[in-house]
PDB file of C-alpha atoms and ligand atoms in Angstrom:
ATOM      1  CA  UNK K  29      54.949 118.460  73.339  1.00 41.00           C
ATOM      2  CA  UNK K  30      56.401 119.264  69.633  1.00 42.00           C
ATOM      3  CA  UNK K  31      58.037 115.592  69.042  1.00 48.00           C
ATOM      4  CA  UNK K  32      55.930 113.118  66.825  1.00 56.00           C
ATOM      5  CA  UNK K  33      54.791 109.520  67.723  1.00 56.00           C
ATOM      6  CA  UNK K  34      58.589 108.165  67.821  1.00 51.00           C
ATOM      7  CA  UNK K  35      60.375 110.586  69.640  1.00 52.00           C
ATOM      8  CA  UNK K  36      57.116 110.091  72.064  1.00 56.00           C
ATOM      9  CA  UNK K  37      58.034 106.239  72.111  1.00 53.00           C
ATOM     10  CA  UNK K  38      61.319 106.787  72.896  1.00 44.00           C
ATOM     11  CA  UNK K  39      61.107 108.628  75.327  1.00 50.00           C
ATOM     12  CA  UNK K  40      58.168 106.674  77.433  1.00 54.00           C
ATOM     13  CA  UNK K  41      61.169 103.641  76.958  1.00 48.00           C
ATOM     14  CA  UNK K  42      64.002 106.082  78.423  1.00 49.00           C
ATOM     15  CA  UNK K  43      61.451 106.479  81.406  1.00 55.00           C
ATOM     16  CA  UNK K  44      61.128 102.764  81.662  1.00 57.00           C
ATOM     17  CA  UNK K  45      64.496 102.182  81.665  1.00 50.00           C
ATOM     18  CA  UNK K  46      65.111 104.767  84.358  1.00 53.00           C
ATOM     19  CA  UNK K  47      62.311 103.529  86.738  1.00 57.00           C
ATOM     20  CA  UNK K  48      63.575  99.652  86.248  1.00 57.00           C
ATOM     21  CA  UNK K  49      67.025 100.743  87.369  1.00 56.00           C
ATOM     22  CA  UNK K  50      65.440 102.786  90.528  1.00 51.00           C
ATOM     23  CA  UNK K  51      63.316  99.349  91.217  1.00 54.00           C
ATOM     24  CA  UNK K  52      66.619  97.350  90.778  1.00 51.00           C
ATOM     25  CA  UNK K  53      68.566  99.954  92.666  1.00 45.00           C
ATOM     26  CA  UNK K  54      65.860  99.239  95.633  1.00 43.00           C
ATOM     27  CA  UNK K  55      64.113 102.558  95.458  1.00 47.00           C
ATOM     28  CA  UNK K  56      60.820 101.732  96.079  1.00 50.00           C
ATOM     29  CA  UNK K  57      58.913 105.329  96.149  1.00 51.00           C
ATOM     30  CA  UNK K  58      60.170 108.654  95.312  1.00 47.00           C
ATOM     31  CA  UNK K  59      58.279 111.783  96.082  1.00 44.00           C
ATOM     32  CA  UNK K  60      57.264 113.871  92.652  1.00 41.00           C
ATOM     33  CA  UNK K  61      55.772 116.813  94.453  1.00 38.00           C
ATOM     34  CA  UNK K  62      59.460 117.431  95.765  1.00 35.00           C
ATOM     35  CA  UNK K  63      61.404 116.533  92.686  1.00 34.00           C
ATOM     36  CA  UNK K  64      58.769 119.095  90.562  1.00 33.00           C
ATOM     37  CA  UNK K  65      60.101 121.826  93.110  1.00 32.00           C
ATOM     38  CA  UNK K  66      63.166 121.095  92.988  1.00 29.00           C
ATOM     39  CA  UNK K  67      63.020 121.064  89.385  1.00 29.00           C
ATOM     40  CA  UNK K  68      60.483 123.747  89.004  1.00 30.00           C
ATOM     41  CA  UNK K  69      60.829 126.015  92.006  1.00 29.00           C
ATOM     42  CA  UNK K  70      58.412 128.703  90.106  1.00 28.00           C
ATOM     43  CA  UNK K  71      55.724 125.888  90.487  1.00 29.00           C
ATOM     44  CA  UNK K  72      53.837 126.492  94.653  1.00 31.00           C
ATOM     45  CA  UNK K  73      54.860 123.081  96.483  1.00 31.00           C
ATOM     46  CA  UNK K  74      51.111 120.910  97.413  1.00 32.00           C
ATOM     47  CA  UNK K  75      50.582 121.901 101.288  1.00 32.00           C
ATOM     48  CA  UNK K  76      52.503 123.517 103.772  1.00 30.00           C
ATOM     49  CA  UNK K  77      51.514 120.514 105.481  1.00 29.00           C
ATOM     50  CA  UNK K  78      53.722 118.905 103.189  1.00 30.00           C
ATOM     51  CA  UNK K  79      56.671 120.696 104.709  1.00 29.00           C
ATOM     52  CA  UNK K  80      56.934 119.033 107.629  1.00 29.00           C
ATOM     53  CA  UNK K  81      55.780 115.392 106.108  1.00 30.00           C
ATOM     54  CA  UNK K  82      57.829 112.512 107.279  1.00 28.00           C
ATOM     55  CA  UNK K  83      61.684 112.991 106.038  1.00 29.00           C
ATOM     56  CA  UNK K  84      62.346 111.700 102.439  1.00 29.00           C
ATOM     57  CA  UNK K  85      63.167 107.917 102.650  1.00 30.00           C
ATOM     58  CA  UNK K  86      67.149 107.699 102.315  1.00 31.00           C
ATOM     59  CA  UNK K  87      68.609 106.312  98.683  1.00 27.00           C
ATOM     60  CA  UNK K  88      69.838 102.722  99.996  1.00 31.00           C
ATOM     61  CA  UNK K  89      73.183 102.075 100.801  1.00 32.00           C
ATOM     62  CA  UNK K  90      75.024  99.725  97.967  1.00 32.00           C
ATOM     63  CA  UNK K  91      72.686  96.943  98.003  1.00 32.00           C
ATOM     64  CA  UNK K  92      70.115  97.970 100.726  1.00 31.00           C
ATOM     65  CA  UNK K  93      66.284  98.415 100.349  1.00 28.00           C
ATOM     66  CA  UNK K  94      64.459 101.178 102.075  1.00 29.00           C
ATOM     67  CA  UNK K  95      61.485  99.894 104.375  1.00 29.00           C
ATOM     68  CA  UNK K  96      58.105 100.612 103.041  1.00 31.00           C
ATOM     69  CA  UNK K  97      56.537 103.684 104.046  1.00 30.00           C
ATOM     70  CA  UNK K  98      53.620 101.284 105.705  1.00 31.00           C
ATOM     71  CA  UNK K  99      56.381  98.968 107.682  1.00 32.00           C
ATOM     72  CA  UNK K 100      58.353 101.842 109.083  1.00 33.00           C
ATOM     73  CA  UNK K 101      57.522 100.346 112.420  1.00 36.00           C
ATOM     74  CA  UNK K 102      58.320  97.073 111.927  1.00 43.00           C
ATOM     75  CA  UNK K 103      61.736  94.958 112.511  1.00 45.00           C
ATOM     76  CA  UNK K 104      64.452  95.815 110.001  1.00 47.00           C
ATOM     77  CA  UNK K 105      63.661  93.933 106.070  1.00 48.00           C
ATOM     78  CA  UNK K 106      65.915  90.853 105.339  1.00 50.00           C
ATOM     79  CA  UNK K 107      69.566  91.112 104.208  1.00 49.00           C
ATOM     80  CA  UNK K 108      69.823  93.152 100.540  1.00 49.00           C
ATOM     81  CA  UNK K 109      69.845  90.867  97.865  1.00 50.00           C
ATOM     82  CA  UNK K 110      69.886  93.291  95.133  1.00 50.00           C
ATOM     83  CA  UNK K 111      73.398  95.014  93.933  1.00 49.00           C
ATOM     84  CA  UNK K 112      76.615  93.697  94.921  1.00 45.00           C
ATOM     85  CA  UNK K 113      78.961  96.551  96.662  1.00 42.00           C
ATOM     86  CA  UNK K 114      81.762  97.648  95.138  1.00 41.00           C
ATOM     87  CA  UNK K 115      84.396  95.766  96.631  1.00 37.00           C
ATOM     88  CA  UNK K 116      87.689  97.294  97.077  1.00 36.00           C
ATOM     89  CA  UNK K 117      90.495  95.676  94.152  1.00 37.00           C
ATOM     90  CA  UNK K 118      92.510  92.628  95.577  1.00 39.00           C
ATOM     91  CA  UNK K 119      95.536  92.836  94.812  1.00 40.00           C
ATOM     92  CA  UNK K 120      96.220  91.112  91.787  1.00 55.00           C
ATOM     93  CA  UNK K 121      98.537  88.232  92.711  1.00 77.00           C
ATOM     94  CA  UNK K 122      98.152  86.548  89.483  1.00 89.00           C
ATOM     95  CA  UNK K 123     101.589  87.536  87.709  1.00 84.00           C
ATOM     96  CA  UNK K 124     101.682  89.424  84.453  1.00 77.00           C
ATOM     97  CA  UNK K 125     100.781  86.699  82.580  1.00 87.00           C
ATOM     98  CA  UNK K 126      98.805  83.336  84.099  1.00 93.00           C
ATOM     99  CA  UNK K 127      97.257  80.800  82.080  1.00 95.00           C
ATOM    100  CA  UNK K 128      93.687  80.265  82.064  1.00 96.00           C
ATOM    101  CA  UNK K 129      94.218  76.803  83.181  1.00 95.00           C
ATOM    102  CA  UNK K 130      96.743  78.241  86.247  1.00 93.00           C
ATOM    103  CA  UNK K 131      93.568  80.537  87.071  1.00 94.00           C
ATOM    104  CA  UNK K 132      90.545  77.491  87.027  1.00 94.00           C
ATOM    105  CA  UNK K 133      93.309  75.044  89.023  1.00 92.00           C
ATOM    106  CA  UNK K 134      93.081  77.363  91.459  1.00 92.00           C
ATOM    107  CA  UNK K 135      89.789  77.722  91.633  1.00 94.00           C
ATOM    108  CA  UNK K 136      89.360  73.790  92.191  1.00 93.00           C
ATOM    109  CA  UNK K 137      86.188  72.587  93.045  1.00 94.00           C
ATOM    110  CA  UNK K 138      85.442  75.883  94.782  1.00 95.00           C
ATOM    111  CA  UNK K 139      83.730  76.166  98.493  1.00 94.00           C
ATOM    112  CA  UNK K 140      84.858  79.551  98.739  1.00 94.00           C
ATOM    113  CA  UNK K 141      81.101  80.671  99.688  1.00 96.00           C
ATOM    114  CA  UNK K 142      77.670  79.008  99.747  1.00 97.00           C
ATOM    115  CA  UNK K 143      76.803  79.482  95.851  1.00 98.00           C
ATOM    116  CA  UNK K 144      78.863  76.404  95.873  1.00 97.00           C
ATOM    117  CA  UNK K 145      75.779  74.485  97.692  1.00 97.00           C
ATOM    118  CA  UNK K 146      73.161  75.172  94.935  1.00 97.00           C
ATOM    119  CA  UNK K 147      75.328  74.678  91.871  1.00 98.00           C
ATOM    120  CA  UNK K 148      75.332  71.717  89.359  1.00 98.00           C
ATOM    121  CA  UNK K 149      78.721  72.692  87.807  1.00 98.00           C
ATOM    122  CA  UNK K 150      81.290  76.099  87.949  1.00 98.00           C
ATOM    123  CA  UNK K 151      80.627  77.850  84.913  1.00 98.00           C
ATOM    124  CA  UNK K 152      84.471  79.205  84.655  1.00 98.00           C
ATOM    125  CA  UNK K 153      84.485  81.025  80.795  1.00 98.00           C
ATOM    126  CA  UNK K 154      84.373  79.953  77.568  1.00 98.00           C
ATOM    127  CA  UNK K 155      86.155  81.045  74.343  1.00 98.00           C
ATOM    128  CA  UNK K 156      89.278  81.891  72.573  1.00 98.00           C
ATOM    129  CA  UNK K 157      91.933  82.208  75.389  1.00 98.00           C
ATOM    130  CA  UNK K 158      93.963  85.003  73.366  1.00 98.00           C
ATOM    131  CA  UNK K 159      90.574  86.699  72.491  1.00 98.00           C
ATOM    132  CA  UNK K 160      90.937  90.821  71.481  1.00 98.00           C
ATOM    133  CA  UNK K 161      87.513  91.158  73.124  1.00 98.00           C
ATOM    134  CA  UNK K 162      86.568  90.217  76.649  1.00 98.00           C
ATOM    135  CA  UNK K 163      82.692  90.112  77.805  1.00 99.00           C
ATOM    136  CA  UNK K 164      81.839  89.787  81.638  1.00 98.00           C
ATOM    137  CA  UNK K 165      78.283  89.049  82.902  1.00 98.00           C
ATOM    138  CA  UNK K 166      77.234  88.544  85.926  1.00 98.00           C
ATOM    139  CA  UNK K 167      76.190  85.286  86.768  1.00 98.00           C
ATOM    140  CA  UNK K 168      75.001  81.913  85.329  1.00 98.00           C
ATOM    141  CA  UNK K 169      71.433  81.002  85.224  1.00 98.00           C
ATOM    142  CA  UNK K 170      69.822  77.853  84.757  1.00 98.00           C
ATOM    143  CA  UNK K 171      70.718  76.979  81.258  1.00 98.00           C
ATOM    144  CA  UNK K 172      74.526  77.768  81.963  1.00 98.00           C
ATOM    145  CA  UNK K 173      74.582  76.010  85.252  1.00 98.00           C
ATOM    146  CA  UNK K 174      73.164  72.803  83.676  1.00 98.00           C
ATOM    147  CA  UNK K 175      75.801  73.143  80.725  1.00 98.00           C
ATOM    148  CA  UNK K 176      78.624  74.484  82.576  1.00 98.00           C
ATOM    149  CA  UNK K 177      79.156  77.021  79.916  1.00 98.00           C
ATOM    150  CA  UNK K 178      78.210  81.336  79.948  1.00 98.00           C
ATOM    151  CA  UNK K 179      75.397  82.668  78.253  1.00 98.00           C
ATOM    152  CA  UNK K 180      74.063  79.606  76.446  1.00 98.00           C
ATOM    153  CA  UNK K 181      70.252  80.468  77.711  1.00 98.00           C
ATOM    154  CA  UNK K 182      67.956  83.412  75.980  1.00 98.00           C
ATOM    155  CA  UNK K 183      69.953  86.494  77.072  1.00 98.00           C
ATOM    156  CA  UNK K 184      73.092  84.157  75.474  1.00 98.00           C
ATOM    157  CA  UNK K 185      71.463  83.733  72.626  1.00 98.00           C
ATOM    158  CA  UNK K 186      71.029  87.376  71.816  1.00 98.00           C
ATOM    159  CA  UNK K 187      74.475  87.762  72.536  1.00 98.00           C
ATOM    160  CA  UNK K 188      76.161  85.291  70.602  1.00 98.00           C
ATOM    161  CA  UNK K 189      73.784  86.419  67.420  1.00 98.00           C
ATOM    162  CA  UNK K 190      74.486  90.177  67.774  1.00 98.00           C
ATOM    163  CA  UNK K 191      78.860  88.957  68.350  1.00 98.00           C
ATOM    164  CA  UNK K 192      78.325  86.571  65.275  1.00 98.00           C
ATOM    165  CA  UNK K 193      76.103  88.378  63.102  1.00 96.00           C
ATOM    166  CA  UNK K 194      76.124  91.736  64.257  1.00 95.00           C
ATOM    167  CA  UNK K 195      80.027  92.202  64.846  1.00 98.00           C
ATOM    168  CA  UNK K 196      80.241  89.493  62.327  1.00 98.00           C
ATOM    169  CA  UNK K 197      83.017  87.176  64.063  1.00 98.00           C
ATOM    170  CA  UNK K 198      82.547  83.895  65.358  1.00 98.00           C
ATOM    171  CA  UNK K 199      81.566  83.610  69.492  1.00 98.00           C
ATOM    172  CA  UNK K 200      84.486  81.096  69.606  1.00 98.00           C
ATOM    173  CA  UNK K 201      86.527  83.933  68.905  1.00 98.00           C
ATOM    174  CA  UNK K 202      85.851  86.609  71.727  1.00 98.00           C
ATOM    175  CA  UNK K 203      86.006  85.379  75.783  1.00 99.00           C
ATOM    176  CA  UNK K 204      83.200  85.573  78.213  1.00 99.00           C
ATOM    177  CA  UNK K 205      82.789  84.941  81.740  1.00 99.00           C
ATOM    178  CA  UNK K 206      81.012  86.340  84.719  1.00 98.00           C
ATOM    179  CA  UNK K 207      81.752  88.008  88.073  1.00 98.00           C
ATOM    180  CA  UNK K 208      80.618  84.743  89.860  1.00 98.00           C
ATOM    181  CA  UNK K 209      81.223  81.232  88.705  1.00 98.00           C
ATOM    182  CA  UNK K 210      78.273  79.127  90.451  1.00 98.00           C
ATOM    183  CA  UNK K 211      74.203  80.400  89.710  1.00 98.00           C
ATOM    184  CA  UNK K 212      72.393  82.091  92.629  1.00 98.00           C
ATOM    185  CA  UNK K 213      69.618  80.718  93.532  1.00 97.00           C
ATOM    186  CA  UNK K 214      66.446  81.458  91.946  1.00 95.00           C
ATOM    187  CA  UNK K 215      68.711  83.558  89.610  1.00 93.00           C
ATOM    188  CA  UNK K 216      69.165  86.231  91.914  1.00 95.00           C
ATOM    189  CA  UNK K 217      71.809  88.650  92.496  1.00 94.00           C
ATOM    190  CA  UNK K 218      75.006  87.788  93.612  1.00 97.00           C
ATOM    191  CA  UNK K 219      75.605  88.617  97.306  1.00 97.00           C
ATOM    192  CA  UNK K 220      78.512  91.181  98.015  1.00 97.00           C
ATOM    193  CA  UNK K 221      80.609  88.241 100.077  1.00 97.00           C
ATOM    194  CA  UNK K 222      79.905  85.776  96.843  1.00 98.00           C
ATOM    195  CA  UNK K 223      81.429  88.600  94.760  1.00 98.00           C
ATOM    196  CA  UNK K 224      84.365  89.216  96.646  1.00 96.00           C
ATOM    197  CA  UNK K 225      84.711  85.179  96.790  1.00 95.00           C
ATOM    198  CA  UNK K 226      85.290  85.190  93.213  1.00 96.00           C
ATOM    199  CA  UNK K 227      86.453  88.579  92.206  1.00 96.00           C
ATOM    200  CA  UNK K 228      89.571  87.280  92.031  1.00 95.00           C
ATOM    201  CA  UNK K 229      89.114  84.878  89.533  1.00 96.00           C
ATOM    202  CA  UNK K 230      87.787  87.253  87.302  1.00 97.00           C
ATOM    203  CA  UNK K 231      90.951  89.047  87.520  1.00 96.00           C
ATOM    204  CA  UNK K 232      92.420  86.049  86.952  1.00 96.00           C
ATOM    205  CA  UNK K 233      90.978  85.585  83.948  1.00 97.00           C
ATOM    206  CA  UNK K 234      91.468  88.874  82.437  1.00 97.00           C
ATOM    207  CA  UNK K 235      94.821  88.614  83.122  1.00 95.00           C
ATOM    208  CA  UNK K 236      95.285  85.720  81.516  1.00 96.00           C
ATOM    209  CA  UNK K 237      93.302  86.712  78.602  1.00 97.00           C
ATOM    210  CA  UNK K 238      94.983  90.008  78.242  1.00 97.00           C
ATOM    211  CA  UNK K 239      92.304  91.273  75.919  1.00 98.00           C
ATOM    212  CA  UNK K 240      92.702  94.932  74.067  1.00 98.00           C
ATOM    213  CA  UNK K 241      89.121  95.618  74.916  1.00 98.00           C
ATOM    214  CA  UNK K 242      86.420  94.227  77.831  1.00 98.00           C
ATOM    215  CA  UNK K 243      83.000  94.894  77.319  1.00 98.00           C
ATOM    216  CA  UNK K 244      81.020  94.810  80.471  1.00 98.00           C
ATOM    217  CA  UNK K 245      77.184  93.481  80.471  1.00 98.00           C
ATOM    218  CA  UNK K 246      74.940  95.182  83.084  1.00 98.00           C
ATOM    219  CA  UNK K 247      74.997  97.281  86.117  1.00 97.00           C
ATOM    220  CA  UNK K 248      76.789  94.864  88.582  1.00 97.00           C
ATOM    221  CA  UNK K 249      79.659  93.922  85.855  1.00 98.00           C
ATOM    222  CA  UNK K 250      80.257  97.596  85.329  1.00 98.00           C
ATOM    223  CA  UNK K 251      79.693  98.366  89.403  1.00 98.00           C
ATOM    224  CA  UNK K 252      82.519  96.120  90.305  1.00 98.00           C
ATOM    225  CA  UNK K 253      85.255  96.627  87.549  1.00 98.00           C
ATOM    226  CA  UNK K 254      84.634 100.362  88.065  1.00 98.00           C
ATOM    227  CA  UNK K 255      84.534 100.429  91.936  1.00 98.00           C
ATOM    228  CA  UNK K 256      81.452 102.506  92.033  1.00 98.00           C
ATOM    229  CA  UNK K 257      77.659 102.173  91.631  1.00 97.00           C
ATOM    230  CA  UNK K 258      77.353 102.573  87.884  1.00 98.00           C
ATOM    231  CA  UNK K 259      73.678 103.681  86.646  1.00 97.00           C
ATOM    232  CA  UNK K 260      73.787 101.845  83.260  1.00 97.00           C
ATOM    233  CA  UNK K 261      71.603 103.334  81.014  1.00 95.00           C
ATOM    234  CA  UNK K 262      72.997 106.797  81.691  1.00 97.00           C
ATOM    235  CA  UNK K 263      77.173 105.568  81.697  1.00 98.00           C
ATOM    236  CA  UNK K 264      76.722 102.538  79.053  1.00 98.00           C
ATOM    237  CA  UNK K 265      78.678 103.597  75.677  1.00 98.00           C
ATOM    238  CA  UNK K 266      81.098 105.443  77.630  1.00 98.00           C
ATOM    239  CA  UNK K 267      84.884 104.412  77.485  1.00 98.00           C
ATOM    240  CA  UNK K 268      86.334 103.548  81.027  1.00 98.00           C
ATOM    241  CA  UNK K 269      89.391 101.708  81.591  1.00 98.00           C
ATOM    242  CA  UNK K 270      90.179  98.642  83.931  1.00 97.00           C
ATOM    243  CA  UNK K 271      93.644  97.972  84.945  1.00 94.00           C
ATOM    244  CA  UNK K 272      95.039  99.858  81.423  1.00 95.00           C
ATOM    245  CA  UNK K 273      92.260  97.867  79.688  1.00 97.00           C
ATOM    246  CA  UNK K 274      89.596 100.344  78.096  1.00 98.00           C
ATOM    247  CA  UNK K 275      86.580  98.945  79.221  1.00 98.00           C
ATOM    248  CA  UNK K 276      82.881  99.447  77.416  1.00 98.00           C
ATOM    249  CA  UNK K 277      80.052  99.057  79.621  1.00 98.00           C
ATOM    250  CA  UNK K 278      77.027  98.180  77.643  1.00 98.00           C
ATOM    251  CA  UNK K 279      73.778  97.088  78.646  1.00 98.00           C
ATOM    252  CA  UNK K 280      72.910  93.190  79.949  1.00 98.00           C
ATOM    253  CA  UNK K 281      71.326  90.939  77.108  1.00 98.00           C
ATOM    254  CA  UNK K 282      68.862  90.111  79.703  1.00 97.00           C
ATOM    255  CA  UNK K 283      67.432  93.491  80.227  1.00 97.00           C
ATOM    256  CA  UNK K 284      67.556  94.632  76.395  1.00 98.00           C
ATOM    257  CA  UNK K 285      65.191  91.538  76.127  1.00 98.00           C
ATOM    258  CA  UNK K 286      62.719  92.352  78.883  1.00 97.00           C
ATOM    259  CA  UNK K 287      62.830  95.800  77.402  1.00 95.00           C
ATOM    260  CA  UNK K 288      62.961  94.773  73.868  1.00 94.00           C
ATOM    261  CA  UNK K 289      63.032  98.220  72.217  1.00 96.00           C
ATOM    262  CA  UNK K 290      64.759  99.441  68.823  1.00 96.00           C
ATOM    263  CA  UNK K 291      66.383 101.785  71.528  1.00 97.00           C
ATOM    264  CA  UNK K 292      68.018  99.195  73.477  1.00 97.00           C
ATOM    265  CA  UNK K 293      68.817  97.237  71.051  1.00 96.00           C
ATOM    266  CA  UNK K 294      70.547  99.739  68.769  1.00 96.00           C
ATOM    267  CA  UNK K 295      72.718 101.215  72.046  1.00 98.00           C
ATOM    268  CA  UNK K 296      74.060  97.568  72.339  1.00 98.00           C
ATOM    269  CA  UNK K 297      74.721  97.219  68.761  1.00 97.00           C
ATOM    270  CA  UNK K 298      76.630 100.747  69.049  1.00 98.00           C
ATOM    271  CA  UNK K 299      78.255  99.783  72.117  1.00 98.00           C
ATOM    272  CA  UNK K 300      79.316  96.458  70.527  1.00 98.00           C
ATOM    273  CA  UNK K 301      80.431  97.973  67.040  1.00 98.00           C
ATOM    274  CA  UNK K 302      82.913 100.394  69.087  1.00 98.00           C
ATOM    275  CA  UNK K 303      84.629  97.984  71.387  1.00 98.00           C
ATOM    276  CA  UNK K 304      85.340  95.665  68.215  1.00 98.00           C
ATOM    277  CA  UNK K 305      86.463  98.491  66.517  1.00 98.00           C
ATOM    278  CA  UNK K 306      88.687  99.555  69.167  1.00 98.00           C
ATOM    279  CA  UNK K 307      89.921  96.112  70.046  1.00 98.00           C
ATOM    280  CA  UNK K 308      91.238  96.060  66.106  1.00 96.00           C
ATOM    281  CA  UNK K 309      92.764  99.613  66.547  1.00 96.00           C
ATOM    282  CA  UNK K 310      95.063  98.807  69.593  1.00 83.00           C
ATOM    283  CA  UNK K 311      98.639  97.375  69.617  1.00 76.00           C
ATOM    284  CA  UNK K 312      98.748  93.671  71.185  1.00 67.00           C
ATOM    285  CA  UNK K 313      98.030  93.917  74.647  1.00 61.00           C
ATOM    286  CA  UNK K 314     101.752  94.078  77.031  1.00 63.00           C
ATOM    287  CA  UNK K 315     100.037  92.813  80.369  1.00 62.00           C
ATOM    288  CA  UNK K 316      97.389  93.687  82.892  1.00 65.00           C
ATOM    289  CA  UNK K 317      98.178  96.418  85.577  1.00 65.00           C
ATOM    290  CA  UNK K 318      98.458  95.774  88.815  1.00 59.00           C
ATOM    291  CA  UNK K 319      95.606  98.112  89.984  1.00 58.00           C
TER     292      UNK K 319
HETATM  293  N1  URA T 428      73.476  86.102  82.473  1.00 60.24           N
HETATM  294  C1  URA T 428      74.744  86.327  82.887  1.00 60.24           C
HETATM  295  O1  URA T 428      75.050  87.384  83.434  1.00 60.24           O
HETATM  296  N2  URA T 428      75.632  85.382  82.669  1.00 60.24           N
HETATM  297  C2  URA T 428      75.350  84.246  82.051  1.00 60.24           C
HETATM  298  O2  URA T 428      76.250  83.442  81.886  1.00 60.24           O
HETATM  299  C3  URA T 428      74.030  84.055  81.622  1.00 60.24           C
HETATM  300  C4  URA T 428      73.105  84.984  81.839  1.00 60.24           C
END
């Protein structure tokens, strides 16, 4: 290999960021010998025996985790409790222009599915109702649940410090919420009917908020405002839009701090620095599109 130590280091965390999104994606085992041929055809393939080797396990439907290779026999796993699917858009029966307030009076003291059983409090949003910048998450944990406000725990943390020192406005200043209001249990991932229970709150909220820029945190933010599975490492820092809204999918707070490299963090930062810089570049926002 010609690069030097660094390049070396990045690289070995590009590869850990890769195999944490197959683990999170549910792939459990992927077969190298076939990926090296497919990659390197020139290379000979390890047996002919190989050849007719049980079929390649199938990439998981949204959500879905392929059975061991040991349990292939036994009774189907448990429902998926990894990604939520990408729900179709509800329509957006909100108005142009709702009020925050209009948007949580709705959403009551919500029963709408069983995250409702385990919480302490909704965590609805918190910050500057006419904010320019718009962050979604994707789901309170412990700390939030028990202060009824988004990211106030560790991952929080990071975030407020790299809005308030990195972008260098206040936290009060920007809005952030989540794609579900109540915490999973155990802090796990929302379940596809708990998304679609409160998606449209979320689009509530944005249209109420009418930012100029929303800045999406993680896989399953960017999954469900962009329809489609996103893989985050590889699409973060790429401009999208969301109902006329150009939307910035960066990478979760949570993850950059399990995988605390200068990597990580500076694709955040980037991320971060070009959504504020866009969000001071646009007109005022007119309204949220329909679809
Ligand atoms: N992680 C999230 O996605 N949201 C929060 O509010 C906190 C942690």
């Amino acid at each position: 290999m010609s690069g030097g130590p660094s390049e070396f280091s990045d690289l070995v965390a590009s590869a850990r960021v890769i195999v944490e999104e197959l683990l999170e994606e549910g792939v459990e085992r992927f077969d190298l010998r076939e990926t090296a041929a497919e990659e390197h055809p020139e290379r000979p393939t390890a047996s002919p025996a190989h050849a007719h080797a049980e079929p390649k396990t199938p990439l998981p439907e949204s959500g879905s985790r392929p059975a061991p290779p040991h349990k292939a026999t036994s009774p189907p796993a448990p429902a998926p409790v990894s990604t939520p699917a990408p729900v179709s858009l509800p329509p957006a029966d909100w108005g142009a222009n709702p009020s925050l307030a209009e948007v949580e009076g709705v959403l009551g003291d919500c029963q709408r599915c069983a995250l409702c059983q385990g919480r302490t409090q909704i965590v609805f949003g918190d910050g500057n109702p006419e904010a320019d910048l718009l962050f979604v998450g994707e789901g309170p944990g412990q700390h939030e649940d028990l202060q009824g406000l988004p990211f106030v725990g560790k991952a929080g943390q990071l975030l407020t410090k790299m809005i308030e020192s990195g972008l260098g406005i206040p936290r009060k200043s920007v809005y952030i919420c989540n794609i579900v209001k109540c915490r999973p249990p155990n802090n796990r991932d929302p379940l596809p009917e708990e998304v679609a229970a409160c998606r449209s709150f979320l689009d509530g909220q944005i249209a109420a908020v009418r930012p100029k820029v929303i800045v999406s945190l993680g896989r399953p933010a960017a999954s469900l405002l962009l329809g489609r599975k996103v893989a985050i490492s590889r699409e973060r820092g790429r401009w999208q839009s969301y109902r006329g809204i150009p939307l910035m999918p960066t990478l979760h707070p949570a993850f950059v701090l399990r995988q605390y490299s200068e990597e990580n963090r500076r694709a955040v930062w980037e991320d971060l620095k070009a959504a504020h810089a866009k969000a001071q570049a646009q007109p005022p926002a007119e309204g949220v599109a329909e679809d």
